[in-house]
Amino acid sequence: MSTSTPIIEMRGITKRFGGVTALRNVDLSAYSGEVLAIVGDNGAGKSTLIKVLTGVYQPTEGEIIFDQKPLVMSSHADAINNGIDAVYQNLALADHLTPAQNLFLGSELTKTVLGIPMLDNQKMSEQAIAVLKDRLGVQLKSMDVATESLSGGQRQAVAIARAVRHDDLRVLVMDEPTAALGPQETARTLKLIQTLRDQGLAVIVISHALDDVFEISDRIHVMRRGECAGVVQTADTTTQEVLGLITGANLTQGGAAA
């Protein structure tokens, strides 16, 4: 952990949908230069918590502190503008576009030719190559192919590169980043996550794959039935202890907050 003060905190977050309470008084903290894993069974509240963190949902109660200041967001665009972004499991890529076009989707670079504005595909391609290589250490064989022709790991890299292209990114959330990937591509994706952590980002990873969680995370935040069941240092815990927190088997013991 590179800093002693969290870059982002969630304090007492409660989220209700009508009469259903999806989150109840949840605290979360993430630090620059660490990987925080969020684990829990389906329905534990992981996705709702992350959607609050990234501005998709607004909390019913509680507050978010970002860079030691209160942060109120009304949309995911607000989160991006404040340096918080997410790579969701479906990656949200336009398969028919090239990797570069996906990186700049919605913020395309243009040039003027004979007074007519046109897409500057060459500049977007050059910048996309630089982001992939410099930030992620990834080089694609071609930038002129449809993104749908890339492997799962390469598509994951494009989705990550789209988020880290913004210099002001401080917090990156990744939802099940290794789902549906083979062993080799899983290893490459985990390496990408470690690279981003080493560059000083706070990386928050939601995952059901505890082997991956133990390989890359610094701390593990366990959700259970809409509440935080415990937060443990990865190096000081075991798979059995984390499973116990997930299922409630050692609920009386709790988890030592880190």
PDB file of C-alpha atoms in Angstrom:
ATOM      1  CA  MET A   1       0.000   0.000   0.000  1.00  0.00           C
ATOM      2  CA  SER A   2       1.665   3.173  -1.178  1.00  0.00           C
ATOM      3  CA  THR A   3      -0.269   5.720   0.889  1.00  0.00           C
ATOM      4  CA  SER A   4      -1.582   5.877   4.435  1.00  0.00           C
ATOM      5  CA  THR A   5      -4.771   7.741   3.471  1.00  0.00           C
ATOM      6  CA  PRO A   6      -7.429   6.102   1.295  1.00  0.00           C
ATOM      7  CA  ILE A   7      -7.927   7.668  -2.125  1.00  0.00           C
ATOM      8  CA  ILE A   8     -11.606   6.771  -1.859  1.00  0.00           C
ATOM      9  CA  GLU A   9     -13.886   5.834   1.028  1.00  0.00           C
ATOM     10  CA  MET A  10     -17.489   4.765   1.279  1.00  0.00           C
ATOM     11  CA  ARG A  11     -18.972   5.495   4.688  1.00  0.00           C
ATOM     12  CA  GLY A  12     -22.212   4.009   5.958  1.00  0.00           C
ATOM     13  CA  ILE A  13     -23.550   3.297   2.480  1.00  0.00           C
ATOM     14  CA  THR A  14     -27.137   2.075   2.421  1.00  0.00           C
ATOM     15  CA  LYS A  15     -29.061   1.526  -0.802  1.00  0.00           C
ATOM     16  CA  ARG A  16     -32.769   0.731  -0.934  1.00  0.00           C
ATOM     17  CA  PHE A  17     -34.879  -0.138  -3.945  1.00  0.00           C
ATOM     18  CA  GLY A  18     -38.424   0.379  -2.712  1.00  0.00           C
ATOM     19  CA  GLY A  19     -38.847  -1.961   0.220  1.00  0.00           C
ATOM     20  CA  VAL A  20     -35.711  -3.949  -0.568  1.00  0.00           C
ATOM     21  CA  THR A  21     -32.445  -3.015   1.166  1.00  0.00           C
ATOM     22  CA  ALA A  22     -29.590  -4.032  -1.139  1.00  0.00           C
ATOM     23  CA  LEU A  23     -26.811  -2.470   0.963  1.00  0.00           C
ATOM     24  CA  ARG A  24     -26.839  -1.804   4.672  1.00  0.00           C
ATOM     25  CA  ASN A  25     -24.338   0.549   6.332  1.00  0.00           C
ATOM     26  CA  VAL A  26     -21.322  -0.545   4.255  1.00  0.00           C
ATOM     27  CA  ASP A  27     -17.868   0.982   4.720  1.00  0.00           C
ATOM     28  CA  LEU A  28     -15.162   0.540   2.083  1.00  0.00           C
ATOM     29  CA  SER A  29     -11.739   2.063   1.577  1.00  0.00           C
ATOM     30  CA  ALA A  30      -9.281   1.801  -1.296  1.00  0.00           C
ATOM     31  CA  TYR A  31      -5.722   3.080  -1.486  1.00  0.00           C
ATOM     32  CA  SER A  32      -3.573   4.246  -4.366  1.00  0.00           C
ATOM     33  CA  GLY A  33      -1.132   1.528  -5.397  1.00  0.00           C
ATOM     34  CA  GLU A  34      -3.181  -1.420  -4.138  1.00  0.00           C
ATOM     35  CA  VAL A  35      -5.532  -4.058  -5.449  1.00  0.00           C
ATOM     36  CA  LEU A  36      -8.656  -4.388  -3.327  1.00  0.00           C
ATOM     37  CA  ALA A  37     -10.720  -7.485  -4.099  1.00  0.00           C
ATOM     38  CA  ILE A  38     -14.445  -7.591  -3.394  1.00  0.00           C
ATOM     39  CA  VAL A  39     -15.845 -11.089  -2.990  1.00  0.00           C
ATOM     40  CA  GLY A  40     -19.157 -12.632  -1.992  1.00  0.00           C
ATOM     41  CA  ASP A  41     -21.909 -14.900  -3.213  1.00  0.00           C
ATOM     42  CA  ASN A  42     -24.410 -13.847  -5.874  1.00  0.00           C
ATOM     43  CA  GLY A  43     -26.811 -11.367  -4.302  1.00  0.00           C
ATOM     44  CA  ALA A  44     -24.325 -10.300  -1.629  1.00  0.00           C
ATOM     45  CA  GLY A  45     -24.413  -6.690  -2.829  1.00  0.00           C
ATOM     46  CA  LYS A  46     -21.123  -6.491  -4.734  1.00  0.00           C
ATOM     47  CA  SER A  47     -22.549  -5.092  -7.965  1.00  0.00           C
ATOM     48  CA  THR A  48     -24.797  -2.593  -6.186  1.00  0.00           C
ATOM     49  CA  LEU A  49     -21.866  -1.373  -4.104  1.00  0.00           C
ATOM     50  CA  ILE A  50     -19.736  -0.862  -7.191  1.00  0.00           C
ATOM     51  CA  LYS A  51     -22.528   0.924  -9.030  1.00  0.00           C
ATOM     52  CA  VAL A  52     -22.762   3.359  -6.128  1.00  0.00           C
ATOM     53  CA  LEU A  53     -18.981   3.791  -6.204  1.00  0.00           C
ATOM     54  CA  THR A  54     -19.028   4.553  -9.936  1.00  0.00           C
ATOM     55  CA  GLY A  55     -21.993   6.935  -9.910  1.00  0.00           C
ATOM     56  CA  VAL A  56     -24.521   4.623 -11.573  1.00  0.00           C
ATOM     57  CA  TYR A  57     -26.620   4.527  -8.383  1.00  0.00           C
ATOM     58  CA  GLN A  58     -26.922   7.201  -5.736  1.00  0.00           C
ATOM     59  CA  PRO A  59     -26.828   5.990  -2.118  1.00  0.00           C
ATOM     60  CA  THR A  60     -29.965   6.200  -0.014  1.00  0.00           C
ATOM     61  CA  GLU A  61     -27.767   6.943   2.996  1.00  0.00           C
ATOM     62  CA  GLY A  62     -24.056   7.421   3.573  1.00  0.00           C
ATOM     63  CA  GLU A  63     -21.326   9.339   1.797  1.00  0.00           C
ATOM     64  CA  ILE A  64     -18.356   8.923  -0.511  1.00  0.00           C
ATOM     65  CA  ILE A  65     -15.053  10.611   0.302  1.00  0.00           C
ATOM     66  CA  PHE A  66     -12.661  11.016  -2.614  1.00  0.00           C
ATOM     67  CA  ASP A  67      -9.195  12.431  -2.092  1.00  0.00           C
ATOM     68  CA  GLN A  68     -10.318  13.451   1.428  1.00  0.00           C
ATOM     69  CA  LYS A  69     -13.278  15.500   0.121  1.00  0.00           C
ATOM     70  CA  PRO A  70     -16.993  14.624  -0.068  1.00  0.00           C
ATOM     71  CA  LEU A  71     -18.012  13.475  -3.540  1.00  0.00           C
ATOM     72  CA  VAL A  72     -21.569  13.485  -4.837  1.00  0.00           C
ATOM     73  CA  MET A  73     -22.205  11.882  -8.226  1.00  0.00           C
ATOM     74  CA  SER A  74     -25.406  11.793 -10.250  1.00  0.00           C
ATOM     75  CA  SER A  75     -24.110   9.635 -13.110  1.00  0.00           C
ATOM     76  CA  HIS A  76     -21.257   7.434 -14.259  1.00  0.00           C
ATOM     77  CA  ALA A  77     -20.021  10.384 -16.314  1.00  0.00           C
ATOM     78  CA  ASP A  78     -19.526  12.278 -13.035  1.00  0.00           C
ATOM     79  CA  ALA A  79     -17.373   9.406 -11.788  1.00  0.00           C
ATOM     80  CA  ILE A  80     -15.236   9.443 -14.939  1.00  0.00           C
ATOM     81  CA  ASN A  81     -14.813  13.207 -14.689  1.00  0.00           C
ATOM     82  CA  ASN A  82     -13.530  12.713 -11.136  1.00  0.00           C
ATOM     83  CA  GLY A  83     -11.043   9.998 -12.081  1.00  0.00           C
ATOM     84  CA  ILE A  84     -13.130   6.890 -11.324  1.00  0.00           C
ATOM     85  CA  ASP A  85     -13.959   4.388 -14.071  1.00  0.00           C
ATOM     86  CA  ALA A  86     -14.992   0.775 -14.485  1.00  0.00           C
ATOM     87  CA  VAL A  87     -14.432  -2.130 -16.856  1.00  0.00           C
ATOM     88  CA  TYR A  88     -17.523  -4.305 -16.658  1.00  0.00           C
ATOM     89  CA  GLN A  89     -17.712  -8.006 -17.405  1.00  0.00           C
ATOM     90  CA  ASN A  90     -19.320  -7.471 -20.824  1.00  0.00           C
ATOM     91  CA  LEU A  91     -16.485  -4.988 -21.659  1.00  0.00           C
ATOM     92  CA  ALA A  92     -18.975  -2.738 -23.561  1.00  0.00           C
ATOM     93  CA  LEU A  93     -16.894  -2.845 -26.740  1.00  0.00           C
ATOM     94  CA  ALA A  94     -18.233  -2.167 -30.226  1.00  0.00           C
ATOM     95  CA  ASP A  95     -17.166  -5.373 -31.960  1.00  0.00           C
ATOM     96  CA  HIS A  96     -17.270  -3.980 -35.498  1.00  0.00           C
ATOM     97  CA  LEU A  97     -14.909  -1.115 -34.671  1.00  0.00           C
ATOM     98  CA  THR A  98     -11.110  -1.306 -34.520  1.00  0.00           C
ATOM     99  CA  PRO A  99      -9.300  -1.283 -31.157  1.00  0.00           C
ATOM    100  CA  ALA A 100      -8.347   2.377 -31.653  1.00  0.00           C
ATOM    101  CA  GLN A 101     -11.915   3.351 -32.493  1.00  0.00           C
ATOM    102  CA  ASN A 102     -13.073   1.621 -29.321  1.00  0.00           C
ATOM    103  CA  LEU A 103     -10.515   3.488 -27.229  1.00  0.00           C
ATOM    104  CA  PHE A 104     -11.821   6.814 -28.521  1.00  0.00           C
ATOM    105  CA  LEU A 105     -15.500   5.882 -28.772  1.00  0.00           C
ATOM    106  CA  GLY A 106     -17.497   8.972 -27.840  1.00  0.00           C
ATOM    107  CA  SER A 107     -14.422  11.215 -27.809  1.00  0.00           C
ATOM    108  CA  GLU A 108     -13.088  10.718 -31.324  1.00  0.00           C
ATOM    109  CA  LEU A 109     -10.151  12.783 -32.594  1.00  0.00           C
ATOM    110  CA  THR A 110     -10.832  14.806 -35.718  1.00  0.00           C
ATOM    111  CA  LYS A 111      -8.930  16.758 -38.332  1.00  0.00           C
ATOM    112  CA  THR A 112     -10.028  19.273 -40.952  1.00  0.00           C
ATOM    113  CA  VAL A 113      -9.474  18.527 -44.627  1.00  0.00           C
ATOM    114  CA  LEU A 114     -10.448  21.265 -47.086  1.00  0.00           C
ATOM    115  CA  GLY A 115     -12.609  22.778 -44.373  1.00  0.00           C
ATOM    116  CA  ILE A 116     -14.424  19.502 -43.702  1.00  0.00           C
ATOM    117  CA  PRO A 117     -14.053  17.820 -40.286  1.00  0.00           C
ATOM    118  CA  MET A 118     -13.071  14.162 -40.552  1.00  0.00           C
ATOM    119  CA  LEU A 119     -12.038  11.422 -38.144  1.00  0.00           C
ATOM    120  CA  ASP A 120      -8.294  11.366 -37.576  1.00  0.00           C
ATOM    121  CA  ASN A 121      -7.943   7.578 -37.631  1.00  0.00           C
ATOM    122  CA  GLN A 122      -4.170   7.692 -37.928  1.00  0.00           C
ATOM    123  CA  LYS A 123      -3.749   9.826 -34.809  1.00  0.00           C
ATOM    124  CA  MET A 124      -6.205   7.681 -32.854  1.00  0.00           C
ATOM    125  CA  SER A 125      -4.342   4.555 -33.933  1.00  0.00           C
ATOM    126  CA  GLU A 126      -0.968   6.023 -32.925  1.00  0.00           C
ATOM    127  CA  GLN A 127      -2.257   7.097 -29.519  1.00  0.00           C
ATOM    128  CA  ALA A 128      -4.005   3.752 -28.957  1.00  0.00           C
ATOM    129  CA  ILE A 129      -0.769   1.885 -29.723  1.00  0.00           C
ATOM    130  CA  ALA A 130       1.071   4.129 -27.244  1.00  0.00           C
ATOM    131  CA  VAL A 131      -1.492   3.611 -24.453  1.00  0.00           C
ATOM    132  CA  LEU A 132      -1.532  -0.155 -24.913  1.00  0.00           C
ATOM    133  CA  LYS A 133       2.263  -0.376 -24.965  1.00  0.00           C
ATOM    134  CA  ASP A 134       3.233   2.256 -22.377  1.00  0.00           C
ATOM    135  CA  ARG A 135       0.491   1.642 -19.792  1.00  0.00           C
ATOM    136  CA  LEU A 136      -0.190  -2.061 -20.264  1.00  0.00           C
ATOM    137  CA  GLY A 137       2.836  -3.479 -22.080  1.00  0.00           C
ATOM    138  CA  VAL A 138       0.536  -4.875 -24.772  1.00  0.00           C
ATOM    139  CA  GLN A 139       1.193  -4.863 -28.508  1.00  0.00           C
ATOM    140  CA  LEU A 140      -1.489  -6.044 -30.919  1.00  0.00           C
ATOM    141  CA  LYS A 141      -0.431  -7.537 -34.247  1.00  0.00           C
ATOM    142  CA  SER A 142      -2.755  -5.154 -36.085  1.00  0.00           C
ATOM    143  CA  MET A 143      -4.797  -2.089 -35.169  1.00  0.00           C
ATOM    144  CA  ASP A 144      -6.822  -2.311 -38.386  1.00  0.00           C
ATOM    145  CA  VAL A 145      -8.933  -5.356 -37.508  1.00  0.00           C
ATOM    146  CA  ALA A 146     -12.407  -5.510 -36.018  1.00  0.00           C
ATOM    147  CA  THR A 147     -12.272  -5.862 -32.245  1.00  0.00           C
ATOM    148  CA  GLU A 148     -14.465  -8.973 -32.464  1.00  0.00           C
ATOM    149  CA  SER A 149     -11.526 -10.806 -34.093  1.00  0.00           C
ATOM    150  CA  LEU A 150      -9.317 -10.345 -31.022  1.00  0.00           C
ATOM    151  CA  SER A 151      -8.861 -12.952 -28.314  1.00  0.00           C
ATOM    152  CA  GLY A 152     -10.630 -12.578 -24.986  1.00  0.00           C
ATOM    153  CA  GLY A 153      -7.483 -11.319 -23.281  1.00  0.00           C
ATOM    154  CA  GLN A 154      -6.792  -8.808 -26.046  1.00  0.00           C
ATOM    155  CA  ARG A 155     -10.365  -7.511 -25.836  1.00  0.00           C
ATOM    156  CA  GLN A 156      -9.905  -7.150 -22.079  1.00  0.00           C
ATOM    157  CA  ALA A 157      -6.719  -5.136 -22.717  1.00  0.00           C
ATOM    158  CA  VAL A 158      -8.585  -2.820 -25.120  1.00  0.00           C
ATOM    159  CA  ALA A 159     -11.322  -2.226 -22.545  1.00  0.00           C
ATOM    160  CA  ILE A 160      -8.735  -1.476 -19.846  1.00  0.00           C
ATOM    161  CA  ALA A 161      -6.789   0.806 -22.195  1.00  0.00           C
ATOM    162  CA  ARG A 162      -9.950   2.800 -22.894  1.00  0.00           C
ATOM    163  CA  ALA A 163     -10.223   3.565 -19.177  1.00  0.00           C
ATOM    164  CA  VAL A 164      -6.535   4.296 -18.515  1.00  0.00           C
ATOM    165  CA  ARG A 165      -6.242   6.501 -21.602  1.00  0.00           C
ATOM    166  CA  HIS A 166      -7.418   9.330 -19.362  1.00  0.00           C
ATOM    167  CA  ASP A 167      -4.413  10.714 -17.479  1.00  0.00           C
ATOM    168  CA  ASP A 168      -6.528  11.729 -14.480  1.00  0.00           C
ATOM    169  CA  LEU A 169      -7.759   8.178 -13.746  1.00  0.00           C
ATOM    170  CA  ARG A 170      -7.227   7.408 -10.055  1.00  0.00           C
ATOM    171  CA  VAL A 171      -9.560   4.472  -9.326  1.00  0.00           C
ATOM    172  CA  LEU A 172     -10.309   1.584 -11.693  1.00  0.00           C
ATOM    173  CA  VAL A 173     -13.043  -0.951 -10.940  1.00  0.00           C
ATOM    174  CA  MET A 174     -12.901  -4.303 -12.746  1.00  0.00           C
ATOM    175  CA  ASP A 175     -15.893  -6.637 -12.698  1.00  0.00           C
ATOM    176  CA  GLU A 176     -14.956 -10.334 -13.073  1.00  0.00           C
ATOM    177  CA  PRO A 177     -11.929  -9.540 -15.281  1.00  0.00           C
ATOM    178  CA  THR A 178     -10.916 -13.174 -15.793  1.00  0.00           C
ATOM    179  CA  ALA A 179     -14.370 -14.632 -16.437  1.00  0.00           C
ATOM    180  CA  ALA A 180     -14.467 -16.835 -19.550  1.00  0.00           C
ATOM    181  CA  LEU A 181     -10.702 -16.521 -20.111  1.00  0.00           C
ATOM    182  CA  GLY A 182      -8.373 -19.486 -20.514  1.00  0.00           C
ATOM    183  CA  PRO A 183      -5.390 -20.018 -18.186  1.00  0.00           C
ATOM    184  CA  GLN A 184      -2.864 -18.127 -20.331  1.00  0.00           C
ATOM    185  CA  GLU A 185      -5.128 -15.135 -20.920  1.00  0.00           C
ATOM    186  CA  THR A 186      -6.100 -15.114 -17.256  1.00  0.00           C
ATOM    187  CA  ALA A 187      -2.412 -14.899 -16.353  1.00  0.00           C
ATOM    188  CA  ARG A 188      -1.929 -12.004 -18.784  1.00  0.00           C
ATOM    189  CA  THR A 189      -4.941 -10.147 -17.417  1.00  0.00           C
ATOM    190  CA  LEU A 190      -3.757 -10.571 -13.818  1.00  0.00           C
ATOM    191  CA  LYS A 191      -0.391  -9.179 -14.902  1.00  0.00           C
ATOM    192  CA  LEU A 192      -2.153  -6.140 -16.418  1.00  0.00           C
ATOM    193  CA  ILE A 193      -3.904  -5.533 -13.102  1.00  0.00           C
ATOM    194  CA  GLN A 194      -0.611  -5.694 -11.218  1.00  0.00           C
ATOM    195  CA  THR A 195       0.933  -3.294 -13.747  1.00  0.00           C
ATOM    196  CA  LEU A 196      -1.811  -0.738 -13.110  1.00  0.00           C
ATOM    197  CA  ARG A 197      -1.397  -1.123  -9.347  1.00  0.00           C
ATOM    198  CA  ASP A 198       2.345  -0.542  -9.696  1.00  0.00           C
ATOM    199  CA  GLN A 199       1.586   2.643 -11.646  1.00  0.00           C
ATOM    200  CA  GLY A 200      -0.218   3.979  -8.570  1.00  0.00           C
ATOM    201  CA  LEU A 201      -3.845   3.311  -9.388  1.00  0.00           C
ATOM    202  CA  ALA A 202      -6.303   2.020  -6.837  1.00  0.00           C
ATOM    203  CA  VAL A 203      -7.642  -1.115  -8.548  1.00  0.00           C
ATOM    204  CA  ILE A 204     -10.856  -2.648  -7.206  1.00  0.00           C
ATOM    205  CA  VAL A 205     -11.538  -6.138  -8.519  1.00  0.00           C
ATOM    206  CA  ILE A 206     -14.815  -8.031  -8.153  1.00  0.00           C
ATOM    207  CA  SER A 207     -14.198 -11.740  -8.594  1.00  0.00           C
ATOM    208  CA  HIS A 208     -15.570 -15.173  -7.788  1.00  0.00           C
ATOM    209  CA  ALA A 209     -12.173 -16.713  -8.594  1.00  0.00           C
ATOM    210  CA  LEU A 210     -10.476 -16.866  -5.211  1.00  0.00           C
ATOM    211  CA  ASP A 211      -7.251 -18.231  -6.707  1.00  0.00           C
ATOM    212  CA  ASP A 212      -6.980 -15.055  -8.799  1.00  0.00           C
ATOM    213  CA  VAL A 213      -7.925 -12.904  -5.805  1.00  0.00           C
ATOM    214  CA  PHE A 214      -5.149 -14.388  -3.683  1.00  0.00           C
ATOM    215  CA  GLU A 215      -2.633 -13.955  -6.494  1.00  0.00           C
ATOM    216  CA  ILE A 216      -3.172 -10.239  -7.147  1.00  0.00           C
ATOM    217  CA  SER A 217      -4.935  -8.572  -4.219  1.00  0.00           C
ATOM    218  CA  ASP A 218      -3.502  -6.729  -1.243  1.00  0.00           C
ATOM    219  CA  ARG A 219      -6.746  -6.782   0.741  1.00  0.00           C
ATOM    220  CA  ILE A 220     -10.032  -8.642   0.466  1.00  0.00           C
ATOM    221  CA  HIS A 221     -13.390  -7.020   1.246  1.00  0.00           C
ATOM    222  CA  VAL A 222     -16.068  -9.666   1.835  1.00  0.00           C
ATOM    223  CA  MET A 223     -19.740  -8.873   1.200  1.00  0.00           C
ATOM    224  CA  ARG A 224     -22.578 -10.968   2.647  1.00  0.00           C
ATOM    225  CA  ARG A 225     -26.296 -10.204   2.469  1.00  0.00           C
ATOM    226  CA  GLY A 226     -25.758  -6.545   1.665  1.00  0.00           C
ATOM    227  CA  GLU A 227     -23.278  -5.950   4.482  1.00  0.00           C
ATOM    228  CA  CYS A 228     -19.516  -6.047   4.881  1.00  0.00           C
ATOM    229  CA  ALA A 229     -18.692  -9.355   6.545  1.00  0.00           C
ATOM    230  CA  GLY A 230     -15.024  -8.479   6.996  1.00  0.00           C
ATOM    231  CA  VAL A 231     -11.903  -6.953   5.454  1.00  0.00           C
ATOM    232  CA  VAL A 232      -8.687  -8.950   5.611  1.00  0.00           C
ATOM    233  CA  GLN A 233      -5.100  -8.551   4.490  1.00  0.00           C
ATOM    234  CA  THR A 234      -4.554 -11.113   1.751  1.00  0.00           C
ATOM    235  CA  ALA A 235      -1.119 -12.097   3.038  1.00  0.00           C
ATOM    236  CA  ASP A 236      -2.523 -12.785   6.503  1.00  0.00           C
ATOM    237  CA  THR A 237      -5.564 -14.866   5.613  1.00  0.00           C
ATOM    238  CA  THR A 238      -6.493 -18.155   3.968  1.00  0.00           C
ATOM    239  CA  THR A 239      -9.008 -19.301   1.410  1.00  0.00           C
ATOM    240  CA  GLN A 240     -10.831 -21.157   4.168  1.00  0.00           C
ATOM    241  CA  GLU A 241     -11.175 -18.004   6.278  1.00  0.00           C
ATOM    242  CA  VAL A 242     -12.471 -15.980   3.333  1.00  0.00           C
ATOM    243  CA  LEU A 243     -14.964 -18.716   2.432  1.00  0.00           C
ATOM    244  CA  GLY A 244     -16.096 -18.682   6.044  1.00  0.00           C
ATOM    245  CA  LEU A 245     -16.778 -14.955   5.843  1.00  0.00           C
ATOM    246  CA  ILE A 246     -18.617 -15.383   2.539  1.00  0.00           C
ATOM    247  CA  THR A 247     -20.894 -18.128   3.892  1.00  0.00           C
ATOM    248  CA  GLY A 248     -21.198 -16.775   7.423  1.00  0.00           C
ATOM    249  CA  ALA A 249     -19.542 -19.836   8.946  1.00  0.00           C
ATOM    250  CA  ASN A 250     -17.200 -17.650  11.011  1.00  0.00           C
ATOM    251  CA  LEU A 251     -19.465 -14.636  11.234  1.00  0.00           C
ATOM    252  CA  THR A 252     -18.900 -14.356  14.966  1.00  0.00           C
ATOM    253  CA  GLN A 253     -15.178 -14.001  14.393  1.00  0.00           C
ATOM    254  CA  GLY A 254     -15.606 -11.311  11.744  1.00  0.00           C
ATOM    255  CA  GLY A 255     -12.670  -9.945   9.798  1.00  0.00           C
ATOM    256  CA  ALA A 256      -9.984  -7.657  11.017  1.00  0.00           C
ATOM    257  CA  ALA A 257     -10.559  -4.330   9.301  1.00  0.00           C
ATOM    258  CA  ALA A 258      -7.439  -3.200   7.526  1.00  0.00           C
TER     259      ALA A 258
END
